[in-house]
C-alpha atoms as a PDB file:
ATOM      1  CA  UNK A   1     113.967 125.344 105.221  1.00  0.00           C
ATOM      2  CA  UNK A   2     117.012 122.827 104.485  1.00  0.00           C
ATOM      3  CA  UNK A   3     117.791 121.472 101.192  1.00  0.00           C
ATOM      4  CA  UNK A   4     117.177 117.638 102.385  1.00  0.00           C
ATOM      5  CA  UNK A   5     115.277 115.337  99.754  1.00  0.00           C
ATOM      6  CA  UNK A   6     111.646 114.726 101.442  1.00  0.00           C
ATOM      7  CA  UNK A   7     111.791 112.284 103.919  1.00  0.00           C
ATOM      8  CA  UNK A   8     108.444 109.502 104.050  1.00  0.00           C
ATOM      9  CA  UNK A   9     108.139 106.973 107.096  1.00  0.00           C
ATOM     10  CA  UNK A  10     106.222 104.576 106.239  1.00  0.00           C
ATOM     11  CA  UNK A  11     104.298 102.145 109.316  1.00  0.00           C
ATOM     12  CA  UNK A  12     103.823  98.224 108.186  1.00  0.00           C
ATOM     13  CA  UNK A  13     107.067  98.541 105.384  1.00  0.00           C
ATOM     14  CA  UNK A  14     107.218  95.002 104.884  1.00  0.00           C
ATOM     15  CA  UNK A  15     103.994  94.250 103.478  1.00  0.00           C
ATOM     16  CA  UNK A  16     102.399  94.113 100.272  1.00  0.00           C
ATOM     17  CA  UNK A  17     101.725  98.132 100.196  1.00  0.00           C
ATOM     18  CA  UNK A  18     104.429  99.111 102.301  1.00  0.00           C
ATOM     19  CA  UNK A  19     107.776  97.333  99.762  1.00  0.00           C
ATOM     20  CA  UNK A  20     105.264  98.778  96.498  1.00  0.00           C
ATOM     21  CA  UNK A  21     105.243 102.389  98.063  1.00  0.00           C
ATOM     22  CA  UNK A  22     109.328 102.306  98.960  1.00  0.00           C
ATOM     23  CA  UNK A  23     109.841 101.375  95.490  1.00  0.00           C
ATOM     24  CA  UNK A  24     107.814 104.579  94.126  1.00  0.00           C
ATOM     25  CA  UNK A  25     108.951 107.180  96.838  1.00  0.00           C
ATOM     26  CA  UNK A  26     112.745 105.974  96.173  1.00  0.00           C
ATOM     27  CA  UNK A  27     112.473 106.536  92.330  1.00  0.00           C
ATOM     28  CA  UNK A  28     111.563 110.220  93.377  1.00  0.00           C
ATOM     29  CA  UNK A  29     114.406 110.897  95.164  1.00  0.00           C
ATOM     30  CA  UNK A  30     112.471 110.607  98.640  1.00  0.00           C
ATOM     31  CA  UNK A  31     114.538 109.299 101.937  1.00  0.00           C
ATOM     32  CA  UNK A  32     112.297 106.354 103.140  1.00  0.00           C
ATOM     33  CA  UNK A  33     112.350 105.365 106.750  1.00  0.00           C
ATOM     34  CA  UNK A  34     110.640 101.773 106.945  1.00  0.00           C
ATOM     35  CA  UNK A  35     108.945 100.954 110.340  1.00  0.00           C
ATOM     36  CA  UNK A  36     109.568  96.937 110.786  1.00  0.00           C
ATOM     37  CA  UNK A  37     106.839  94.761 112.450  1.00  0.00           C
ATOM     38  CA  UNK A  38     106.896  92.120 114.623  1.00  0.00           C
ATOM     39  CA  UNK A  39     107.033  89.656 111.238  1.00  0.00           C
ATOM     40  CA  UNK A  40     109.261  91.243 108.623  1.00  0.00           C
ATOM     41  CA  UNK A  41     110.193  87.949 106.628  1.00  0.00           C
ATOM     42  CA  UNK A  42     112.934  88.869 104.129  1.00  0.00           C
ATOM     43  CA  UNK A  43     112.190  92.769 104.202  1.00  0.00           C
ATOM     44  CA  UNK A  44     115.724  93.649 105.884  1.00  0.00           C
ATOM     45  CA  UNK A  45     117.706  91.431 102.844  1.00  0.00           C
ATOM     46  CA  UNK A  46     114.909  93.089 100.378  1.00  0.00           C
ATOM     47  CA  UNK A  47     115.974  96.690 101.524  1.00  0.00           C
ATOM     48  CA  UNK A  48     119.542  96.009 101.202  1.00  0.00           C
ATOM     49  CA  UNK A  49     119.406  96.137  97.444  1.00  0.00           C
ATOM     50  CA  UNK A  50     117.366  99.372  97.626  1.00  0.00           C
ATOM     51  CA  UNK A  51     120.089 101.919  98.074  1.00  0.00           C
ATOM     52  CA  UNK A  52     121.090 104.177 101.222  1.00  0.00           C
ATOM     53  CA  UNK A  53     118.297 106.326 100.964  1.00  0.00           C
ATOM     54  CA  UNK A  54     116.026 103.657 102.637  1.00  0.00           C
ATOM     55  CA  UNK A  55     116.441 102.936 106.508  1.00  0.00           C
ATOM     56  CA  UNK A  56     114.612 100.220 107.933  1.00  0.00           C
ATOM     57  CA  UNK A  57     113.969 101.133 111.492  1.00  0.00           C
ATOM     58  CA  UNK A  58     111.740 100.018 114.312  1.00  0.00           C
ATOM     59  CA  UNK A  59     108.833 100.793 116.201  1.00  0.00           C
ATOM     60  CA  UNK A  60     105.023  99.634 117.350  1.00  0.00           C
ATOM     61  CA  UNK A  61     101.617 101.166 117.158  1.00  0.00           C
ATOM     62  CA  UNK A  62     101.292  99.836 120.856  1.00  0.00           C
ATOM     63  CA  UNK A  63     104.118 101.254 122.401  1.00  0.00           C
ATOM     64  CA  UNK A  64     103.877 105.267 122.138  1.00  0.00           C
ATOM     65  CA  UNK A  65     107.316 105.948 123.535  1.00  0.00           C
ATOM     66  CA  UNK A  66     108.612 104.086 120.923  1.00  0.00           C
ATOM     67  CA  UNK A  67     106.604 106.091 118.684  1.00  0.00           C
ATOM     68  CA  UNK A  68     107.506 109.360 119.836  1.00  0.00           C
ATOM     69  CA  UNK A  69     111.432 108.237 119.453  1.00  0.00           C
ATOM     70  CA  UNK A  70     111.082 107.266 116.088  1.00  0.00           C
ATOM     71  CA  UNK A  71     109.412 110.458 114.606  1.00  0.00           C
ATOM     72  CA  UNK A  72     111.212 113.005 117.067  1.00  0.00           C
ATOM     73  CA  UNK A  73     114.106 111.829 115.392  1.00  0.00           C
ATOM     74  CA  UNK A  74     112.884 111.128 111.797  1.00  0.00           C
ATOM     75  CA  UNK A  75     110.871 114.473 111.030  1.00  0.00           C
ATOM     76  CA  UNK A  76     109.397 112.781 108.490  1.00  0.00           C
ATOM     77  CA  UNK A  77     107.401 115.066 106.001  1.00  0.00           C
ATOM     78  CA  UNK A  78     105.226 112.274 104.182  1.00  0.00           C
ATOM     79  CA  UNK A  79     103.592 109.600 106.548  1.00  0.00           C
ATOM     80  CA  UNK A  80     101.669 106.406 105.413  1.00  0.00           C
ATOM     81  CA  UNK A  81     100.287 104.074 107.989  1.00  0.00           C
ATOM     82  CA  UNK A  82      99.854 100.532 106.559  1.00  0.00           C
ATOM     83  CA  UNK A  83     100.560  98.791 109.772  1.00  0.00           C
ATOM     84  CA  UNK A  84      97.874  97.028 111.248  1.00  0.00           C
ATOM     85  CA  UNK A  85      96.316  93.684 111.564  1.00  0.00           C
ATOM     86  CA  UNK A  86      94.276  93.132 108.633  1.00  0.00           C
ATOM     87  CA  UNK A  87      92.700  89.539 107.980  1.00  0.00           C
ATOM     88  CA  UNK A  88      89.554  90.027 108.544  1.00  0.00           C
ATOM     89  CA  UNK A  89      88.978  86.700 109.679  1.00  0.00           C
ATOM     90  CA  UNK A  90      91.500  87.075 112.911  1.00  0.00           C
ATOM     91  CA  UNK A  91      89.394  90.135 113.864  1.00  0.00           C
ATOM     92  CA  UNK A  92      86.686  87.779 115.103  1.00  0.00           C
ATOM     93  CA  UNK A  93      89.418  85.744 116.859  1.00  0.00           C
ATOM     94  CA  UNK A  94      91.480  88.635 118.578  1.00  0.00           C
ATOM     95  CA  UNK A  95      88.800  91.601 118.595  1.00  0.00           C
ATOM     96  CA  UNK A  96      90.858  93.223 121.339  1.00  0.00           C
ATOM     97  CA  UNK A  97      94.513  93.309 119.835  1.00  0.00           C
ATOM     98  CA  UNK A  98      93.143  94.081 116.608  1.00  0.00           C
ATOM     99  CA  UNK A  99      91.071  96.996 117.944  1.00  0.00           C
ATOM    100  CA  UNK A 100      94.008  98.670 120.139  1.00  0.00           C
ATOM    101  CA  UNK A 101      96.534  98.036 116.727  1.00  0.00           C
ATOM    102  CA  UNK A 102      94.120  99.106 114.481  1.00  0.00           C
ATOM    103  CA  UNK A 103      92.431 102.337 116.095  1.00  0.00           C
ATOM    104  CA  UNK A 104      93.774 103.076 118.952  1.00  0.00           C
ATOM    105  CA  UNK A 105      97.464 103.139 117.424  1.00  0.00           C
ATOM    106  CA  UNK A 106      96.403 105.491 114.722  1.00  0.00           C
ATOM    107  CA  UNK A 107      95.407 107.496 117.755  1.00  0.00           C
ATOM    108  CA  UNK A 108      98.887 107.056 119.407  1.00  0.00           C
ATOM    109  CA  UNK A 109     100.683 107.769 115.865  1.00  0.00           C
ATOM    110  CA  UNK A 110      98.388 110.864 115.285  1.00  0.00           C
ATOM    111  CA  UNK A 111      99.410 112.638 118.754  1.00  0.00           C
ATOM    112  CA  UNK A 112     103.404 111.247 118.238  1.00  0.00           C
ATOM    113  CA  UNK A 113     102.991 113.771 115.101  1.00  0.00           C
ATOM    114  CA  UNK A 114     101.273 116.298 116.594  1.00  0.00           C
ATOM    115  CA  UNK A 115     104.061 116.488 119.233  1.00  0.00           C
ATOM    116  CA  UNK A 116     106.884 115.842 117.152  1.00  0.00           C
ATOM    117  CA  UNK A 117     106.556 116.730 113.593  1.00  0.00           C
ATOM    118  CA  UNK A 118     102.929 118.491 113.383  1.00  0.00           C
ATOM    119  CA  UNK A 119     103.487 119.714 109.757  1.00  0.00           C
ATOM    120  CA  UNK A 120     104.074 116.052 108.375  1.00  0.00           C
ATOM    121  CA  UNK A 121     101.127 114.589 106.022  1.00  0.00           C
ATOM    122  CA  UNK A 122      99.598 111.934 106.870  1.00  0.00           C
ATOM    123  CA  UNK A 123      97.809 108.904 104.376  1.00  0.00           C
ATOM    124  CA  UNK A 124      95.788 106.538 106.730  1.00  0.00           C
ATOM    125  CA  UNK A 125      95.043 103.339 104.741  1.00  0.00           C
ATOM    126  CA  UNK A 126      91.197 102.792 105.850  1.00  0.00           C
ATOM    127  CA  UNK A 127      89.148  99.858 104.329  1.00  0.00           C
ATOM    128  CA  UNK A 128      86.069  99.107 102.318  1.00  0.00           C
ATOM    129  CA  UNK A 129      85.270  97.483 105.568  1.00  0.00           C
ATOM    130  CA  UNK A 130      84.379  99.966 106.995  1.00  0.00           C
ATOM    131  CA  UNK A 131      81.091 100.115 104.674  1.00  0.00           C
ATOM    132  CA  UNK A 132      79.581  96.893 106.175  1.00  0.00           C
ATOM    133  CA  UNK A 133      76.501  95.993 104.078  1.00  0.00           C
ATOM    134  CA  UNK A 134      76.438  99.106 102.159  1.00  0.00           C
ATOM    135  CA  UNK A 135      73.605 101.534 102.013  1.00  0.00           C
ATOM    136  CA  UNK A 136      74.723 102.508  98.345  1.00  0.00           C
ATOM    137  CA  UNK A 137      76.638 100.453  95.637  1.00  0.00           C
ATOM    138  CA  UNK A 138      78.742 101.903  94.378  1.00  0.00           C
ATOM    139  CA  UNK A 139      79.755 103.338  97.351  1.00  0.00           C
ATOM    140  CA  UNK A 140      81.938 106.621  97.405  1.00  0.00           C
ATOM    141  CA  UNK A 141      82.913 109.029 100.023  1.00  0.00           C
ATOM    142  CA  UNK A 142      80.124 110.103 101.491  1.00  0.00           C
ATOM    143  CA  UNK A 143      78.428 106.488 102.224  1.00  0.00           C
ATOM    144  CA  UNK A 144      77.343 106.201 105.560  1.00  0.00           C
ATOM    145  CA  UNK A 145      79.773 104.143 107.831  1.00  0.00           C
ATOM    146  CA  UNK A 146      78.432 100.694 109.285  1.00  0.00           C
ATOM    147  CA  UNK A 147      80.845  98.318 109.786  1.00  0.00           C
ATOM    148  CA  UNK A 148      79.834  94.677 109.959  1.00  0.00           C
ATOM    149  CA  UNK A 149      83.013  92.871 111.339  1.00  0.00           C
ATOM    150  CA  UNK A 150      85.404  93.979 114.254  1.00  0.00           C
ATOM    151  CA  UNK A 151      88.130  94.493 111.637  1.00  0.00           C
ATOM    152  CA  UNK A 152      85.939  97.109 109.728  1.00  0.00           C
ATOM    153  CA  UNK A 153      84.773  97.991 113.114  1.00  0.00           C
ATOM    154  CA  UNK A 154      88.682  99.288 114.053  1.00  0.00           C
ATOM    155  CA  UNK A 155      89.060 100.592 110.640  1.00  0.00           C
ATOM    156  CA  UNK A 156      86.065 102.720 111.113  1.00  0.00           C
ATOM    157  CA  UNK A 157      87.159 103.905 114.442  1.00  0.00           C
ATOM    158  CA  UNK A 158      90.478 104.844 112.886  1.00  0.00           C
ATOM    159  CA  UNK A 159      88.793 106.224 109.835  1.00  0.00           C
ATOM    160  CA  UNK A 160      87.052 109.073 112.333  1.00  0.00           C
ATOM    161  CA  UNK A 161      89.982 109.766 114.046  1.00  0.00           C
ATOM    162  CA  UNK A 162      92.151 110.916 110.857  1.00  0.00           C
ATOM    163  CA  UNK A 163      88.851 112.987 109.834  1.00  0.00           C
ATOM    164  CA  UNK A 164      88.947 114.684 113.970  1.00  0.00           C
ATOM    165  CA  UNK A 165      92.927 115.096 113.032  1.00  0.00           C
ATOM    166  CA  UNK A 166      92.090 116.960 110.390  1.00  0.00           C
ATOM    167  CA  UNK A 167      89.067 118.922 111.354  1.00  0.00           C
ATOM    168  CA  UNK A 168      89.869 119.473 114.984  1.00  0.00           C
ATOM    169  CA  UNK A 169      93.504 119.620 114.932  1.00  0.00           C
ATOM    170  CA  UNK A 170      94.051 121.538 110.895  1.00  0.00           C
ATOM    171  CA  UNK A 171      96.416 118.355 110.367  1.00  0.00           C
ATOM    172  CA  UNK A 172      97.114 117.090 107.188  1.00  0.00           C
ATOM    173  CA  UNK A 173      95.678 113.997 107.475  1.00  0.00           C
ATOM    174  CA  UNK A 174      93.949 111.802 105.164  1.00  0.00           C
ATOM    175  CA  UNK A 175      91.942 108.772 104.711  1.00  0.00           C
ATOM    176  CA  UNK A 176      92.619 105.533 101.296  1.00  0.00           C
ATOM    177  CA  UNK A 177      89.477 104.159 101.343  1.00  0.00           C
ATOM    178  CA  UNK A 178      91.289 101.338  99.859  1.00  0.00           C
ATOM    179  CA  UNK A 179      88.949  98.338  98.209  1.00  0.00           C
ATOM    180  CA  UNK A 180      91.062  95.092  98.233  1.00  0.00           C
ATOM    181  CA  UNK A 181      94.024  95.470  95.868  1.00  0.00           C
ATOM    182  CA  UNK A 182      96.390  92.326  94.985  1.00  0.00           C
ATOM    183  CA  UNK A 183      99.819  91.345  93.798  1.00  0.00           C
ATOM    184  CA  UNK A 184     102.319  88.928  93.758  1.00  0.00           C
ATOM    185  CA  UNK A 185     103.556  90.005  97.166  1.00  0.00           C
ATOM    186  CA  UNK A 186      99.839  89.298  98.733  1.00  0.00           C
ATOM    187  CA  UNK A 187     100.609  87.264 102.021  1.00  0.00           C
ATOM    188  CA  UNK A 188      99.096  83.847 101.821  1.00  0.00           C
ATOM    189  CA  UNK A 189      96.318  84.464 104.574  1.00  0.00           C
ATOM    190  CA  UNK A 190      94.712  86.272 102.026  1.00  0.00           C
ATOM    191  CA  UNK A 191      92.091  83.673  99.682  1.00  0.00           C
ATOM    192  CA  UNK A 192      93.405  86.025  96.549  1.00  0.00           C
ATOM    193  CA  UNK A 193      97.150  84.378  97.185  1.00  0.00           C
ATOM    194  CA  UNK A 194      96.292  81.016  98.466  1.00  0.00           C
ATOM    195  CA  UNK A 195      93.713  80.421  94.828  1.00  0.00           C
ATOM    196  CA  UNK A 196      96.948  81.542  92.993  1.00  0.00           C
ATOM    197  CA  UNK A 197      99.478  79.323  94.821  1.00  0.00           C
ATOM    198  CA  UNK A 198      96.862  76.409  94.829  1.00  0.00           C
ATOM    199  CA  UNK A 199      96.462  76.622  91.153  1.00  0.00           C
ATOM    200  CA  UNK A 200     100.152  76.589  90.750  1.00  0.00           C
ATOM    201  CA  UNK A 201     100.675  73.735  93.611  1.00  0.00           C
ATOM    202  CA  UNK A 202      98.172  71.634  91.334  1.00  0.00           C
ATOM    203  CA  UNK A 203      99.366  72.259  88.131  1.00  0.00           C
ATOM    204  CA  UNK A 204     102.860  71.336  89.263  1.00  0.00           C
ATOM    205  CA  UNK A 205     101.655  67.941  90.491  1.00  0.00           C
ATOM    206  CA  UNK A 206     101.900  69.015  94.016  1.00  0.00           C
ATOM    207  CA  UNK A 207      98.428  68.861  95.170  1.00  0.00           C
ATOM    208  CA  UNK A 208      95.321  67.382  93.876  1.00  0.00           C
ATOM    209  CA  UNK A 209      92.667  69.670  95.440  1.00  0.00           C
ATOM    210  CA  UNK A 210      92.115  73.595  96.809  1.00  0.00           C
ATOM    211  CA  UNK A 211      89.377  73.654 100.128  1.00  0.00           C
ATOM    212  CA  UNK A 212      87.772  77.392  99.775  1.00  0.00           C
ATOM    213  CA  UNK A 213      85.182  78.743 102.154  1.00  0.00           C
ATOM    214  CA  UNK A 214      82.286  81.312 100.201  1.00  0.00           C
ATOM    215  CA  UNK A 215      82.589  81.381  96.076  1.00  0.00           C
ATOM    216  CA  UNK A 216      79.602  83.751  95.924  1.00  0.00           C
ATOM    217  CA  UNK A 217      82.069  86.194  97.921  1.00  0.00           C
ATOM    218  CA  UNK A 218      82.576  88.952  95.585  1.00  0.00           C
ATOM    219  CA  UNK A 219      85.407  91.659  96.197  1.00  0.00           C
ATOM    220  CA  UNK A 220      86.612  94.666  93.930  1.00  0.00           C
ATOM    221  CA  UNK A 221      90.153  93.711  93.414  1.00  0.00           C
ATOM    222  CA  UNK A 222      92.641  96.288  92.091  1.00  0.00           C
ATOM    223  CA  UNK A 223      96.275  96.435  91.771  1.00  0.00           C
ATOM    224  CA  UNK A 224      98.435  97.368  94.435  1.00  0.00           C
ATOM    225  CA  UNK A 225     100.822  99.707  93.097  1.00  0.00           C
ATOM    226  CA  UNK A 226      98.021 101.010  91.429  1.00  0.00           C
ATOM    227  CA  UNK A 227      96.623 101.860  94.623  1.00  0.00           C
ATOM    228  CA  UNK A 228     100.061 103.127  96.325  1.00  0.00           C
ATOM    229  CA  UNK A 229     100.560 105.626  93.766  1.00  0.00           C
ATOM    230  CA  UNK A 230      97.316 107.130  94.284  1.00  0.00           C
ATOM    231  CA  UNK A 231      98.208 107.513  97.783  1.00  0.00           C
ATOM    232  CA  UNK A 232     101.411 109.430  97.057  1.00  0.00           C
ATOM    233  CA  UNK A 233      99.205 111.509  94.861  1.00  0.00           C
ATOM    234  CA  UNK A 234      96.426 111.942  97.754  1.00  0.00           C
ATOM    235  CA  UNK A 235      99.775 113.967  99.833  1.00  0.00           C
ATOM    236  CA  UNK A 236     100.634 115.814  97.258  1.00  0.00           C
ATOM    237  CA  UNK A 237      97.464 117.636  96.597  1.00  0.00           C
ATOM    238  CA  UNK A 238      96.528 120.968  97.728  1.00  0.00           C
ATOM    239  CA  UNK A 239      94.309 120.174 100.679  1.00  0.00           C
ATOM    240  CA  UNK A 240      93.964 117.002 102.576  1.00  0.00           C
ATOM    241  CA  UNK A 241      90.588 114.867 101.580  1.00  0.00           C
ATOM    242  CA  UNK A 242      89.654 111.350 101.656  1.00  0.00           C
ATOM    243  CA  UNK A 243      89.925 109.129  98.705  1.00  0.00           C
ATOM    244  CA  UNK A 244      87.636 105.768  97.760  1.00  0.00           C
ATOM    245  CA  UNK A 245      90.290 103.958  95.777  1.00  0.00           C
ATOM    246  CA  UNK A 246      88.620 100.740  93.592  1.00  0.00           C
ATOM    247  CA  UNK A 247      88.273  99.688  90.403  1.00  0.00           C
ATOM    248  CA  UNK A 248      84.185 100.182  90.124  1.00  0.00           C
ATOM    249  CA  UNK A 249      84.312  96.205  89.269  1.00  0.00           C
ATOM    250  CA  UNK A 250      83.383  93.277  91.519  1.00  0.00           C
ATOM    251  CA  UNK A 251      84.380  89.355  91.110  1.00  0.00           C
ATOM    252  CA  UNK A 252      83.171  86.381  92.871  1.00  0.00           C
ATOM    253  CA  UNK A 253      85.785  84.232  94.528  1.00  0.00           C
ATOM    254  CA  UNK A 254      84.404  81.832  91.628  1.00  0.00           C
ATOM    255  CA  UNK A 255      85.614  84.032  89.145  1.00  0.00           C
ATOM    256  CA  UNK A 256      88.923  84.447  90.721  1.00  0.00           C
ATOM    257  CA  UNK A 257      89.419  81.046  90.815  1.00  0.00           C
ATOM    258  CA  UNK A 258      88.618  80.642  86.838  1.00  0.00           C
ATOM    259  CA  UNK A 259      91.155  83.202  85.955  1.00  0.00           C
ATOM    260  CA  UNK A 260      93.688  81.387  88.493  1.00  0.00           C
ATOM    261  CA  UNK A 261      93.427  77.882  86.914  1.00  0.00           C
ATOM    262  CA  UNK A 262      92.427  79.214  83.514  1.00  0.00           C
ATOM    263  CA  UNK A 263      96.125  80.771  83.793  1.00  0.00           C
ATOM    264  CA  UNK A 264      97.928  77.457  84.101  1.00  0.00           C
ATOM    265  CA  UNK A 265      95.597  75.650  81.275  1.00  0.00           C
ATOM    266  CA  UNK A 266      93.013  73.632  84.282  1.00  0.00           C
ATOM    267  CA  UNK A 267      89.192  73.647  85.007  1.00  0.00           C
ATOM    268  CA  UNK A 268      89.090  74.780  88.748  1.00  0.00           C
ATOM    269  CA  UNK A 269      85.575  72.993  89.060  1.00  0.00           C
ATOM    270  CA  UNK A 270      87.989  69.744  88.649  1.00  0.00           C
ATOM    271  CA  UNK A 271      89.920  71.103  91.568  1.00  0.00           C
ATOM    272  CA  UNK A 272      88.355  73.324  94.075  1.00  0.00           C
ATOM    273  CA  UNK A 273      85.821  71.929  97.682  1.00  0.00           C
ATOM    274  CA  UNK A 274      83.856  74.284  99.127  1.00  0.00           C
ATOM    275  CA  UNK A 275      84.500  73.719 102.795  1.00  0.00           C
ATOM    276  CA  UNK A 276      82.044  75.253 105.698  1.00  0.00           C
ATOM    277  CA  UNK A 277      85.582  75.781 108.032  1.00  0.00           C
ATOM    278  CA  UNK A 278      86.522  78.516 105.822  1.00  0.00           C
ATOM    279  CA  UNK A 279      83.268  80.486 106.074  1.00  0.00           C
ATOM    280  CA  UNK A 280      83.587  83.621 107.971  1.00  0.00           C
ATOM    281  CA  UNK A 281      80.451  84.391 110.485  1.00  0.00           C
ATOM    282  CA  UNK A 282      79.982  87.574 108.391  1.00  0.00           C
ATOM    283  CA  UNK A 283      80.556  88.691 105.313  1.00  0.00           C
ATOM    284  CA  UNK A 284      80.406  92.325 103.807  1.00  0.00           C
ATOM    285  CA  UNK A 285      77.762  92.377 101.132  1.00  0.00           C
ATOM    286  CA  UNK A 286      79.920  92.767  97.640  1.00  0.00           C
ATOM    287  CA  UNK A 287      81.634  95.820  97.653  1.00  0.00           C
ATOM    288  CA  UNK A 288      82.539  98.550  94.931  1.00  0.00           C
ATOM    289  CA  UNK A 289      83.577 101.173  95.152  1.00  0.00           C
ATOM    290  CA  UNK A 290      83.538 104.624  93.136  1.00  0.00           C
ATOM    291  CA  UNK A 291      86.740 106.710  92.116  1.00  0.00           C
ATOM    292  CA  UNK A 292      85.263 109.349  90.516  1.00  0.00           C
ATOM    293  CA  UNK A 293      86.602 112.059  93.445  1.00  0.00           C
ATOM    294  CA  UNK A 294      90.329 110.692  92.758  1.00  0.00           C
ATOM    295  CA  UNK A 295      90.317 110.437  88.691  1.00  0.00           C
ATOM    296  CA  UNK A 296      88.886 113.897  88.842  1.00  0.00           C
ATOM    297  CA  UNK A 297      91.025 115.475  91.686  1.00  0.00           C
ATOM    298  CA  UNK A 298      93.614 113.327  91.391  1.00  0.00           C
ATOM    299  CA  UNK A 299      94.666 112.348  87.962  1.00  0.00           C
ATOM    300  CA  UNK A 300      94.492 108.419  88.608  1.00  0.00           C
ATOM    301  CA  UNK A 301      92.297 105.733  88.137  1.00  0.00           C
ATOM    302  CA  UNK A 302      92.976 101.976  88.379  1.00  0.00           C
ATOM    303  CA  UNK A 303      94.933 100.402  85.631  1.00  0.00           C
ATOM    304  CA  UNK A 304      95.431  97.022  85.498  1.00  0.00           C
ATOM    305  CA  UNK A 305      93.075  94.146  84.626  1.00  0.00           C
ATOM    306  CA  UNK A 306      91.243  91.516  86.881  1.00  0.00           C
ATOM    307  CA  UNK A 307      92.910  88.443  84.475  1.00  0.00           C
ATOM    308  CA  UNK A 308      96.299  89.862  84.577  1.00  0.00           C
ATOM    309  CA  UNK A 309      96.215  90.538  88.158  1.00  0.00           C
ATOM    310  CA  UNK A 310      95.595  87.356  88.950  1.00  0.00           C
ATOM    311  CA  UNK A 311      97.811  85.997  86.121  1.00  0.00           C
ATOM    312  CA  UNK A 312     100.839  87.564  87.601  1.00  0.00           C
ATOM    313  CA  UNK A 313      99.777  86.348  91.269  1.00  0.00           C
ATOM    314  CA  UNK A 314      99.876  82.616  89.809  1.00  0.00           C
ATOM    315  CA  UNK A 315     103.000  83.158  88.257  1.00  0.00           C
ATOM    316  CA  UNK A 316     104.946  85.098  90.764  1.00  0.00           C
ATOM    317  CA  UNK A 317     103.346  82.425  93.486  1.00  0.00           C
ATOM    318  CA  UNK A 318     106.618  81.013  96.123  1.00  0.00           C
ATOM    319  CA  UNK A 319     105.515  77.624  95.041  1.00  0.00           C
ATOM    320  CA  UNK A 320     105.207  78.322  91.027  1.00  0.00           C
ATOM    321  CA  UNK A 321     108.526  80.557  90.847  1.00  0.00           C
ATOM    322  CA  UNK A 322     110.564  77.312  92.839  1.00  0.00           C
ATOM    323  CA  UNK A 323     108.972  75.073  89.568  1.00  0.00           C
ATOM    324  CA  UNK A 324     110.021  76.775  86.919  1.00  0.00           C
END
């Protein structure tokens, strides 16, 4: 054993999960490695103010070599794999390169540990996707798996593989069933961010109108560093299990879009077209999930509210923070 502070690499840094998760594994003293993707925006001038003990560093699902490298000379002990493709909506358009990120890279990263660092932990962020049209509501961990999309498809794929790590292999591997969590740092391909930065675009005088695909779309949004934390907690436990992480509550797109304008002071129905371009082919049937395994096991439960989720996403918006 050496007396080294725990060292976490964490796939897909420089996203929404990924900067919430440095944040918490820094403020426990952990060494953070931070696997870059293709499209790391401002993530390299981000983890400059972070302190030494984060190292952004490269590598790619894809590429298994460069895999191998990485963790051969990391050692990490903690893993979390948030890279990945994940609009759901570019799954129908690139089924293929979502597929072999998606899945068969969490079967490349899974055998890079196994070679190089088989006692590491590992926290697979899986999808309520991967549910489909449910057979239950609310669903928990032992719904059956049906995915309806090719995104839930991969997730599902990758979802079995952490379980055969685990089973087959006595890895400590688990599985986030993560329902859709938001924040201010929410990419705008996601409908959550692009209501928040319309409603701020609008009420700034900078646009007149917001062109949204489904409003009956419902979704059970959480908080995201709500949801990171209870990953943490997921490696720290005894045994490795898999988690449904969700809030038990689900909103319409409508309903997200009252709390967005409602925020600035507006009447979305003054603001928002439904347009037929922004309708996916399918749709998974409302969501929810059930956390009862983690608050018991785990200690956690989500937090924060739908309005002030939202709230903060229309104030923390690119367009709204240049405004004000």
């Amino acid at each position: 054993m050496t007396d080294r502070p725990t060292r976490a690499l964490i796939t897909g840094a420089a996203g929404q999960d990924g900067t919430y998760l440095t944040e918490l594994l820094l403020s426990k003293g952990y060494e953070v490695w931070g696997v870059i993707g293709p499209e790391p925006g401002d993530y390299l001038s981000w983890a400059a103010t972070q302190g030494e003990d984060l190292h952004p560093c490269e590598a790619d699902l894809s590429d298994k070599d460069s895999l191998d490298r990485l963790i051969a000379e990391v050692v990490p002990d903690e893993v979390y794999n948030f890279a990945g493709i994940s609009v759901v909506s570019m799954s129908w358009e690139h089924p293929v390169a979502v597929f072999d990120i998606n899945a068969t890279g969490v079967a490349r990263l899974i055998e890079s540990l196994r070679e190089y660092a088989p006692d590491a932990r590992l926290c697979q962020a899986s999808s309520a996707e991967i549910f489909g049209h449910p057979a239950e509501s609310p669903q928990t961990e032992t719904t059956p798996i049906r995915p309806v999309t090719p995104y839930g498809s991969s997730k599902a794929a990758a979802h079995f593989l952490v379980e055969n790590a685990r089973e087959g292999r006595g890895m400590f591997a688990c599985n986030a069933i993560l329902y859709n969590h938001e924040s201010p740092r929410r990419p705008s391909s996601f409908v959550t961010a692009k209501i928040a930065e319309g409603a701020a675009r609008i009420k700034l005088g900078l646009a007149s109108e917001l062109r949204l695909g489904n409003l009956d779309s419902a979704r059970d949004w959480g908080y995201a560093g709500d949801y990171v934390e209870a990953m943490w907690l997921m490696l720290q436990a005894d045994k490795p299990e898999d988690f449904v992480l969700a809030t038990g509550v689900a909103h319409t797109v409508r309903e997200f879009c009252d709390a967005a304008f409602s925020h600035v002071g507006l009447n979305w129905e003054d603001y928002v077209i439904v347009d037929p371009e922004f309708f996916r082919p399918v749709d998974s049937q409302a969501p929810v999930g059930d956390a009862t395994k983690a608050r018991e096991a785990l200690g956690w439960e989500a937090s924060k509210p739908f309005a002030a989720i939202v709230g903060e996403m229309v104030d923390g918006s690119p367009v709204r923070l240049a405004g004000e």
